[in-house]
mmCIF file of C-alpha atoms and ligand atoms in Angstrom:
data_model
loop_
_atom_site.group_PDB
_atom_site.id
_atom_site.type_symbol
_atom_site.label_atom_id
_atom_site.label_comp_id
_atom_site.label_asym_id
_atom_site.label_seq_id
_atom_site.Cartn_x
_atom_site.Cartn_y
_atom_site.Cartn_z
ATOM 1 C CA UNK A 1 -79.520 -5.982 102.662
ATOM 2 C CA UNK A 2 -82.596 -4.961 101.258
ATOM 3 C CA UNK A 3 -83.038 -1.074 100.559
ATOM 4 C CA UNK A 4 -86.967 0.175 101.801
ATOM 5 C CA UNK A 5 -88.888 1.060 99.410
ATOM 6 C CA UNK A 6 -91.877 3.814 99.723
ATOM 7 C CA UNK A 7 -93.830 4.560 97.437
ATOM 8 C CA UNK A 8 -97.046 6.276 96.255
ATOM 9 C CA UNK A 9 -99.772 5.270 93.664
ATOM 10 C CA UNK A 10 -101.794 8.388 92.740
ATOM 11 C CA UNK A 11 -104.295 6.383 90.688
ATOM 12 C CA UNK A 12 -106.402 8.621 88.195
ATOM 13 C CA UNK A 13 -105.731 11.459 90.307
ATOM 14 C CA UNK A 14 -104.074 14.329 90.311
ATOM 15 C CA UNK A 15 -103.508 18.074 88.285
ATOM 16 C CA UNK A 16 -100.673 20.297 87.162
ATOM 17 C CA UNK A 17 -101.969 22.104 90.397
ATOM 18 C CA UNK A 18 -101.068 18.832 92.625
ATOM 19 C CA UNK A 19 -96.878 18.799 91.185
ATOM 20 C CA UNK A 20 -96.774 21.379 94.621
ATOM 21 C CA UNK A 21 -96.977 18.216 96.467
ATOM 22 C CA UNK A 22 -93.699 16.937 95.087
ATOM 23 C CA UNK A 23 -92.316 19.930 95.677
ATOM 24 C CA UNK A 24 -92.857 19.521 99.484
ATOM 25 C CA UNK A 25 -92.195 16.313 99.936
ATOM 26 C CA UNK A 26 -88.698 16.536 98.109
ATOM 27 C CA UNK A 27 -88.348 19.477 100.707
ATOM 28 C CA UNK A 28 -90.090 17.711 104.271
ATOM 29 C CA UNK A 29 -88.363 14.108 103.238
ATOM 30 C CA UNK A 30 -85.447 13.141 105.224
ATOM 31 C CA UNK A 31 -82.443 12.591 104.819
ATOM 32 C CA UNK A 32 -83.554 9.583 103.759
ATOM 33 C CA UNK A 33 -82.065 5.766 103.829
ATOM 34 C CA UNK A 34 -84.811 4.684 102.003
ATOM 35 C CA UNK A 35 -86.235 4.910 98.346
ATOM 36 C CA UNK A 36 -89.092 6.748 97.421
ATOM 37 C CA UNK A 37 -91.096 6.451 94.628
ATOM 38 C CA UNK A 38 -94.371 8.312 93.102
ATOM 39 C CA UNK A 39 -96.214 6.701 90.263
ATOM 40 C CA UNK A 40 -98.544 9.964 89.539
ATOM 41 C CA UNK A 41 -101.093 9.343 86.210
ATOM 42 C CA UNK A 42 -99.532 9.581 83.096
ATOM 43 C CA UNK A 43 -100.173 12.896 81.666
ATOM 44 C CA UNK A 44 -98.077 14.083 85.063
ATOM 45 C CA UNK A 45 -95.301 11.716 84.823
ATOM 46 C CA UNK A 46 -92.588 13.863 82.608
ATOM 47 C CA UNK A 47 -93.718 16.998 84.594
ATOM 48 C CA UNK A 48 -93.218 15.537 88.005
ATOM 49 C CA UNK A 49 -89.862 13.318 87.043
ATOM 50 C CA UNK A 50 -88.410 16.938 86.018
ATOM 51 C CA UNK A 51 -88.850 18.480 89.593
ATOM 52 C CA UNK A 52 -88.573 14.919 91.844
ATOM 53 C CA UNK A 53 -85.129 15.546 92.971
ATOM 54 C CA UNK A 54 -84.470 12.745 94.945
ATOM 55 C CA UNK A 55 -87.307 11.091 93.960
ATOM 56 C CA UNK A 56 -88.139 7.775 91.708
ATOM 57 C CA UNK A 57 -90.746 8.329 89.537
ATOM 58 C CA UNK A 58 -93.138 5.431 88.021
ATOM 59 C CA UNK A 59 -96.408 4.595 85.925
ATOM 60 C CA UNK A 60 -99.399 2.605 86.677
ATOM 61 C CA UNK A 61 -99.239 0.283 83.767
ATOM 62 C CA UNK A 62 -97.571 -0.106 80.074
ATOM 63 C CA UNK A 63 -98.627 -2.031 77.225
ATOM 64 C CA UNK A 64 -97.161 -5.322 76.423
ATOM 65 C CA UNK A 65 -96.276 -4.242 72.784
ATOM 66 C CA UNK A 66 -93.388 -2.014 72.155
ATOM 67 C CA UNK A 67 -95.493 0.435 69.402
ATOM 68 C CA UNK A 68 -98.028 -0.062 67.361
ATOM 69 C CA UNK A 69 -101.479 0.470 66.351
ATOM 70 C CA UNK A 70 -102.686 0.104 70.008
ATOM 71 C CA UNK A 71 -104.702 3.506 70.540
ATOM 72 C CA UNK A 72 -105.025 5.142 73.667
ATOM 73 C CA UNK A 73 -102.090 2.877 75.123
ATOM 74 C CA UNK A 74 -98.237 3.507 76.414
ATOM 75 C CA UNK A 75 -95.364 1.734 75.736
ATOM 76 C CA UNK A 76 -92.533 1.146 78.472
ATOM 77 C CA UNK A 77 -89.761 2.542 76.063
ATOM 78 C CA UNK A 78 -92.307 5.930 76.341
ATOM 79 C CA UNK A 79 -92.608 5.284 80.147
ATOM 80 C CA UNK A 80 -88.681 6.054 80.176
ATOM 81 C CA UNK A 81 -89.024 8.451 77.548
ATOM 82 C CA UNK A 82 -91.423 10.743 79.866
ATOM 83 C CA UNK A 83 -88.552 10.049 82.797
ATOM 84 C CA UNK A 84 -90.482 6.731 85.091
ATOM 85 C CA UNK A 85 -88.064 4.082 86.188
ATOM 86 C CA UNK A 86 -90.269 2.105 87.998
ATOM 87 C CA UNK A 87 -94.053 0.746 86.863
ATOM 88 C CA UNK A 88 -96.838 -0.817 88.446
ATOM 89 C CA UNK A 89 -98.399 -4.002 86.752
ATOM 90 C CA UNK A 90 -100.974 -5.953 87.643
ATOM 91 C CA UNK A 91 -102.599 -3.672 89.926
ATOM 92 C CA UNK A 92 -106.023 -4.756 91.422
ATOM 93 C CA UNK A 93 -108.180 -2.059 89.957
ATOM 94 C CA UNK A 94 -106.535 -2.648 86.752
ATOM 95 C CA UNK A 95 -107.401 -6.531 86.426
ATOM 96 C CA UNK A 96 -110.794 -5.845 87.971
ATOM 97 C CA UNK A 97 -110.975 -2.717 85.811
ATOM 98 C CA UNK A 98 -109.781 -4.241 82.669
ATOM 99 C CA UNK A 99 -110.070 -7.600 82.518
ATOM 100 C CA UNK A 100 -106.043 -8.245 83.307
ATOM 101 C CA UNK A 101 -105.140 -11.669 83.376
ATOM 102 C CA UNK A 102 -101.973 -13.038 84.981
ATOM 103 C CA UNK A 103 -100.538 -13.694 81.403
ATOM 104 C CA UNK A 104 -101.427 -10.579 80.516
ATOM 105 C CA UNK A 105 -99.574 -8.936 83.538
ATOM 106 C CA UNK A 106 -96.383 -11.130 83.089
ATOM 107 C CA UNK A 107 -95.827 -10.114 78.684
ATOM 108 C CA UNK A 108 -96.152 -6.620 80.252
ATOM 109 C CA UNK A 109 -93.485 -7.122 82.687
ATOM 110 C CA UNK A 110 -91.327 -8.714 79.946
ATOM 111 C CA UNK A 111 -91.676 -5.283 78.514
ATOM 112 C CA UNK A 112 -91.002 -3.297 81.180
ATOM 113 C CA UNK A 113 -88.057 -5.183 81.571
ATOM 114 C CA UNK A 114 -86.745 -4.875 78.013
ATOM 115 C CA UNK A 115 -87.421 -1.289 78.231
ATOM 116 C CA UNK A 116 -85.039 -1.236 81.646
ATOM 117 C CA UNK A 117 -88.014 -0.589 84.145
ATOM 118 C CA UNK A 118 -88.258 -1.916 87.266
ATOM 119 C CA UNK A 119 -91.748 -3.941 88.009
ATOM 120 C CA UNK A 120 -93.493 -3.684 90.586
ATOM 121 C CA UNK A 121 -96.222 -6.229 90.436
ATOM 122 C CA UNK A 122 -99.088 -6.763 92.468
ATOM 123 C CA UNK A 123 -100.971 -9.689 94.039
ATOM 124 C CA UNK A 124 -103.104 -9.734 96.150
ATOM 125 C CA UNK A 125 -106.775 -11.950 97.480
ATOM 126 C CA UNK A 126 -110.452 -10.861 97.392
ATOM 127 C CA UNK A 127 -112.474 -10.565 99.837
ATOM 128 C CA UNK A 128 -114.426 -14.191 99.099
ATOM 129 C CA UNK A 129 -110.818 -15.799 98.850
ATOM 130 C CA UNK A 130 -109.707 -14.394 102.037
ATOM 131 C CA UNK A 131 -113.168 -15.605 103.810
ATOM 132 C CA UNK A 132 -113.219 -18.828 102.578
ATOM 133 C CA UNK A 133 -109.402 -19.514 103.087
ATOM 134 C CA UNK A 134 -108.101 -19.260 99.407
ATOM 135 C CA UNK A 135 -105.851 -16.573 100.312
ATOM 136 C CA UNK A 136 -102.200 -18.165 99.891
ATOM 137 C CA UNK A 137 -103.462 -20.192 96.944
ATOM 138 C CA UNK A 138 -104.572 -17.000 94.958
ATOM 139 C CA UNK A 139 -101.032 -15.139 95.782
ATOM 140 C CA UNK A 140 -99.240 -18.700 94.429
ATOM 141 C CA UNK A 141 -101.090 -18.200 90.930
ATOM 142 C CA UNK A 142 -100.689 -14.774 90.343
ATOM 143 C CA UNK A 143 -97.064 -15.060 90.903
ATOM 144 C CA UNK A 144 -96.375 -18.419 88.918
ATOM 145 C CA UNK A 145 -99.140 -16.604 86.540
ATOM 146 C CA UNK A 146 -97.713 -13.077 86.752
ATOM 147 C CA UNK A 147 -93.920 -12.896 87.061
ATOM 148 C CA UNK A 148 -91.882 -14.423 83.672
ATOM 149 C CA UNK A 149 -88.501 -16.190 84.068
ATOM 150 C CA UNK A 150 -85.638 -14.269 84.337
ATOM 151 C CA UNK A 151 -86.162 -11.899 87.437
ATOM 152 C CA UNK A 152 -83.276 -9.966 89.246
ATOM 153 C CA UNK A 153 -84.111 -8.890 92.575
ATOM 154 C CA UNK A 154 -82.992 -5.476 90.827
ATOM 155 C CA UNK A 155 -85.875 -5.411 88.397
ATOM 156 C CA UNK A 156 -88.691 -6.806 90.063
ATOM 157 C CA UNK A 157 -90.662 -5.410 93.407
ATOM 158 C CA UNK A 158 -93.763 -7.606 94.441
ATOM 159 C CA UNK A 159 -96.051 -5.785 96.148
ATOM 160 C CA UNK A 160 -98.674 -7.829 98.548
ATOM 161 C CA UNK A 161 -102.401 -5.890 98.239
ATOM 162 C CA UNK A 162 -105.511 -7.594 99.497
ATOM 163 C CA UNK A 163 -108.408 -6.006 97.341
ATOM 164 C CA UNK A 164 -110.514 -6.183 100.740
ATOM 165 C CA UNK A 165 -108.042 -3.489 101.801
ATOM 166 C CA UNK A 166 -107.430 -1.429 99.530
ATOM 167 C CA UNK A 167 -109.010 2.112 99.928
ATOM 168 C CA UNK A 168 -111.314 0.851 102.522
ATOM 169 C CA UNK A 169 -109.130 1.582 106.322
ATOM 170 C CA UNK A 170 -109.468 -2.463 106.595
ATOM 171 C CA UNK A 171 -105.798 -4.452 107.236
ATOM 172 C CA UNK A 172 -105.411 -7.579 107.880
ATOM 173 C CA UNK A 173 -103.566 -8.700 111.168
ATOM 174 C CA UNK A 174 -99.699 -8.415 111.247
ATOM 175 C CA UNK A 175 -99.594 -11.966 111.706
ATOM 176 C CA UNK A 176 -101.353 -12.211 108.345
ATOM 177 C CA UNK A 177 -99.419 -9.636 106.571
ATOM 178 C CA UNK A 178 -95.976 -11.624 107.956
ATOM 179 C CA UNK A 179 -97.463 -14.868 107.212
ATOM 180 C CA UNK A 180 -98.108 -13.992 103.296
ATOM 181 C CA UNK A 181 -94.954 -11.736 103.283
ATOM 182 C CA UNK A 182 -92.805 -14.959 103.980
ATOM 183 C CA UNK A 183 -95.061 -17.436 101.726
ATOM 184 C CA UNK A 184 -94.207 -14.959 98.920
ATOM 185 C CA UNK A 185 -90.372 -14.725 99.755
ATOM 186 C CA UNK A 186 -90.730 -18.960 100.027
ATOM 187 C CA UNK A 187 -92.515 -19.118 96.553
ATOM 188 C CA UNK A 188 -90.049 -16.104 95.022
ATOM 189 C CA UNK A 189 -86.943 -18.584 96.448
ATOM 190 C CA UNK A 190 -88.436 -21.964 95.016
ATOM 191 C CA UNK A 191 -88.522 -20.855 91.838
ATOM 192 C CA UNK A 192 -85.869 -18.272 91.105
ATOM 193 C CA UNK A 193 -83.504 -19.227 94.042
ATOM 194 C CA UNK A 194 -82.527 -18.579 97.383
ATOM 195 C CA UNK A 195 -80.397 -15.485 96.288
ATOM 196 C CA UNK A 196 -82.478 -13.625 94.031
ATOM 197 C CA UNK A 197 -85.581 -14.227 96.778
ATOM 198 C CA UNK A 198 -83.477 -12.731 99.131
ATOM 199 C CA UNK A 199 -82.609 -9.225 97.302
ATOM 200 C CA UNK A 200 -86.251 -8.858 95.882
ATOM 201 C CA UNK A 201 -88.238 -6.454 97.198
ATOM 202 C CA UNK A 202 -91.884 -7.004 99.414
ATOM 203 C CA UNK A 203 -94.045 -3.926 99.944
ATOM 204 C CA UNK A 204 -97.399 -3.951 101.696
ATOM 205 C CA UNK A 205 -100.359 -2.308 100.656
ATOM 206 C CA UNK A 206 -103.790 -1.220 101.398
ATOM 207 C CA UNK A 207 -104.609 0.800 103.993
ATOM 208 C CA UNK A 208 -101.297 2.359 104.835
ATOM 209 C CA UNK A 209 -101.580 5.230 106.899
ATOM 210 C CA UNK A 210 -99.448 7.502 109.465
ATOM 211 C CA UNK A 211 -101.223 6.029 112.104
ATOM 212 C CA UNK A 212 -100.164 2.386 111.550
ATOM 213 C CA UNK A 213 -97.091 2.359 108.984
ATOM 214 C CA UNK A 214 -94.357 1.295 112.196
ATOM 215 C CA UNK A 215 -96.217 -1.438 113.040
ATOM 216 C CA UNK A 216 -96.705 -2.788 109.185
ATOM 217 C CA UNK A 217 -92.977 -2.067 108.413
ATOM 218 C CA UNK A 218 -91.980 -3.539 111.928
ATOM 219 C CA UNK A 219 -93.425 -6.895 110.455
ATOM 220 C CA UNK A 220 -90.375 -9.645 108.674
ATOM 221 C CA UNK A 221 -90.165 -9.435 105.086
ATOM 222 C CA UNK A 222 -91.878 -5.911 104.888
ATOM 223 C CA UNK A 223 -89.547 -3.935 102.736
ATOM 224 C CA UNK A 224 -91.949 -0.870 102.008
ATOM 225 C CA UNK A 225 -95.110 0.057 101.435
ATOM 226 C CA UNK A 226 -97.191 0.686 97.989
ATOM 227 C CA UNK A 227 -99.793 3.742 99.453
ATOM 228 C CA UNK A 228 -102.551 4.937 97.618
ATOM 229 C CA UNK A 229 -104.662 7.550 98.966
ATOM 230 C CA UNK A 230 -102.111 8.982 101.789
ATOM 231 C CA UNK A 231 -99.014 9.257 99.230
ATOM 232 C CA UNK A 232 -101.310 12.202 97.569
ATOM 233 C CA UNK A 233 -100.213 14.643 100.061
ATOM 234 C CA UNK A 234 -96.940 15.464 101.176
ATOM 235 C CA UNK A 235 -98.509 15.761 104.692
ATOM 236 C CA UNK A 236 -99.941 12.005 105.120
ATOM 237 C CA UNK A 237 -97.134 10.588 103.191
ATOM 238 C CA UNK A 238 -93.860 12.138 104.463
ATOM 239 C CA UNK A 239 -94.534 10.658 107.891
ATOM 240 C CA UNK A 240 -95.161 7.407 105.979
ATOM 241 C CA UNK A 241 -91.908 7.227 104.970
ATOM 242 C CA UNK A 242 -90.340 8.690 107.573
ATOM 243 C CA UNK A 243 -91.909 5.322 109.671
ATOM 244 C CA UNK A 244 -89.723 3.467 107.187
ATOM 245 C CA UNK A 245 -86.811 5.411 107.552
ATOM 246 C CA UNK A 246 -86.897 4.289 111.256
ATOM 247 C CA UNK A 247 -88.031 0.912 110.725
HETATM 248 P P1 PGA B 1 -104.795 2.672 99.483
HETATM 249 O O1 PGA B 1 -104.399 2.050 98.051
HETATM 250 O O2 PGA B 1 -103.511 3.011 100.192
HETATM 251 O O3 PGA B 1 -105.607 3.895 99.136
HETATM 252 O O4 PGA B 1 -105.585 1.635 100.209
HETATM 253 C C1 PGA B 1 -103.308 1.183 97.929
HETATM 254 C C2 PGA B 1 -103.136 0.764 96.486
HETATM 255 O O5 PGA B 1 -104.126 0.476 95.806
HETATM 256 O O6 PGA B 1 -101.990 0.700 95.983
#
């Protein structure tokens, strides 16, 4: 059995001021057979780990290298340092953003995973691919591209995000969300086995909202959800998981 997995990407948002929503949503959650997780900006991470009873915390990216003269960047072993189990690689906004390659996103997950973080990596179409059909091809070379040998279903999270629907109250069909769910299970099982497919982790995301979290985590092979703009308040994003909770 998979354990459901919510959790919240705060992006480059969020103030000391903001830590109140943790402090509500450890309160409002309930009693909970599910895992939630907030990956708040970096400069909140040790704050908000030290007050998230109950609650994973996570970055939005690490650096491939373990130190070093790389300025401006984090390491994974600080990541853990500053409290995060979890990180987000591979994000969208971050290989639009910053150039990311798949190769770059799998010798960061190499690190996370030396430094004992779980991954949660991202993959996810355009909105050219997904008009002209390219979809399932894209999502089969960012995760031969993106995830290194060696995964444990422990370790690694794969979280399905069409750029098309990200921050923009577009989601594709359930059909379509179930349909790339299972190709990515198929793909995870081809290559790392039937067993290790099985235990990993598939979270949906774009778009998630109160209003239509059942249905998304009603769909096969949706283990969770990855939620940017409603996991900023406690209000939008305790329902969220409570949806999970039931699911
Ligand atoms: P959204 O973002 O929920 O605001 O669409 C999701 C994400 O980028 O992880």
């Amino acid at each position: 059995m998979r354990r459901k997995l919510a959790a919240g990407n705060w992006k480059m948002n969020g103030l000391a001021a903001d830590l109140a929503q943790i402090d509500m949503l450890v309160a409002a959650l309930p009693s909970c057979d599910v895992d939630v997780l907030i990956c708040p900006p970096t400069t909140l991470l040790e704050r908000m780990s030290r007050r998230a009873t109950g609650i994973f915390t996570g970055a939005q990216d690490c650096h491939a290298a373990t130190n070093g003269a790389h300025t401006g960047d984090v390491s994974a072993a600080m990541l853990v340092d500053a409290g995060a189990s979890h990180v987000i690689l591979g994000h969208s906004e971050r290989r639009a953003d910053h150039g990311e390659t798949d190769a770059a996103v799998c010798a960061k997950l190499l690190a996370a995973w030396a430094a004992d973080l779980v991954a949660v990596v991202c993959v996810g179409e355009t909105q050219a691919q997904y008009e002209s059909g390219e979809t399932l091809d894209v999502i089969r070379r960012q995760l031969a591209g993106s995830i290194p040998d060696g995964p444990t279903s422990a370790r690694l999270v794969v979280a399905y995000e069409p750029v098309w629907a990200i921050g923009t109250g577009l989601v594709p069909s359930l059909a379509e969300i179930g349909a790339v769910h299972g190709f990515i299970r198929a793909e995870l099982a081809a290559r790392f086995g039937e067993r290790t497919a099985q235990g990993v982790r598939l979270l949906y995301g774009g778009s998630v909202k109160p209003g239509n979290a059942a249905q998304i985590f009603a769909v096969a092979d949706v283990d969770g959800a990855l939620v940017g703009g409603a996991s900023l308040k406690a209000d939008d994003f305790v329902p969220i998981v409570t949806a999970l909770n039931a699911a």
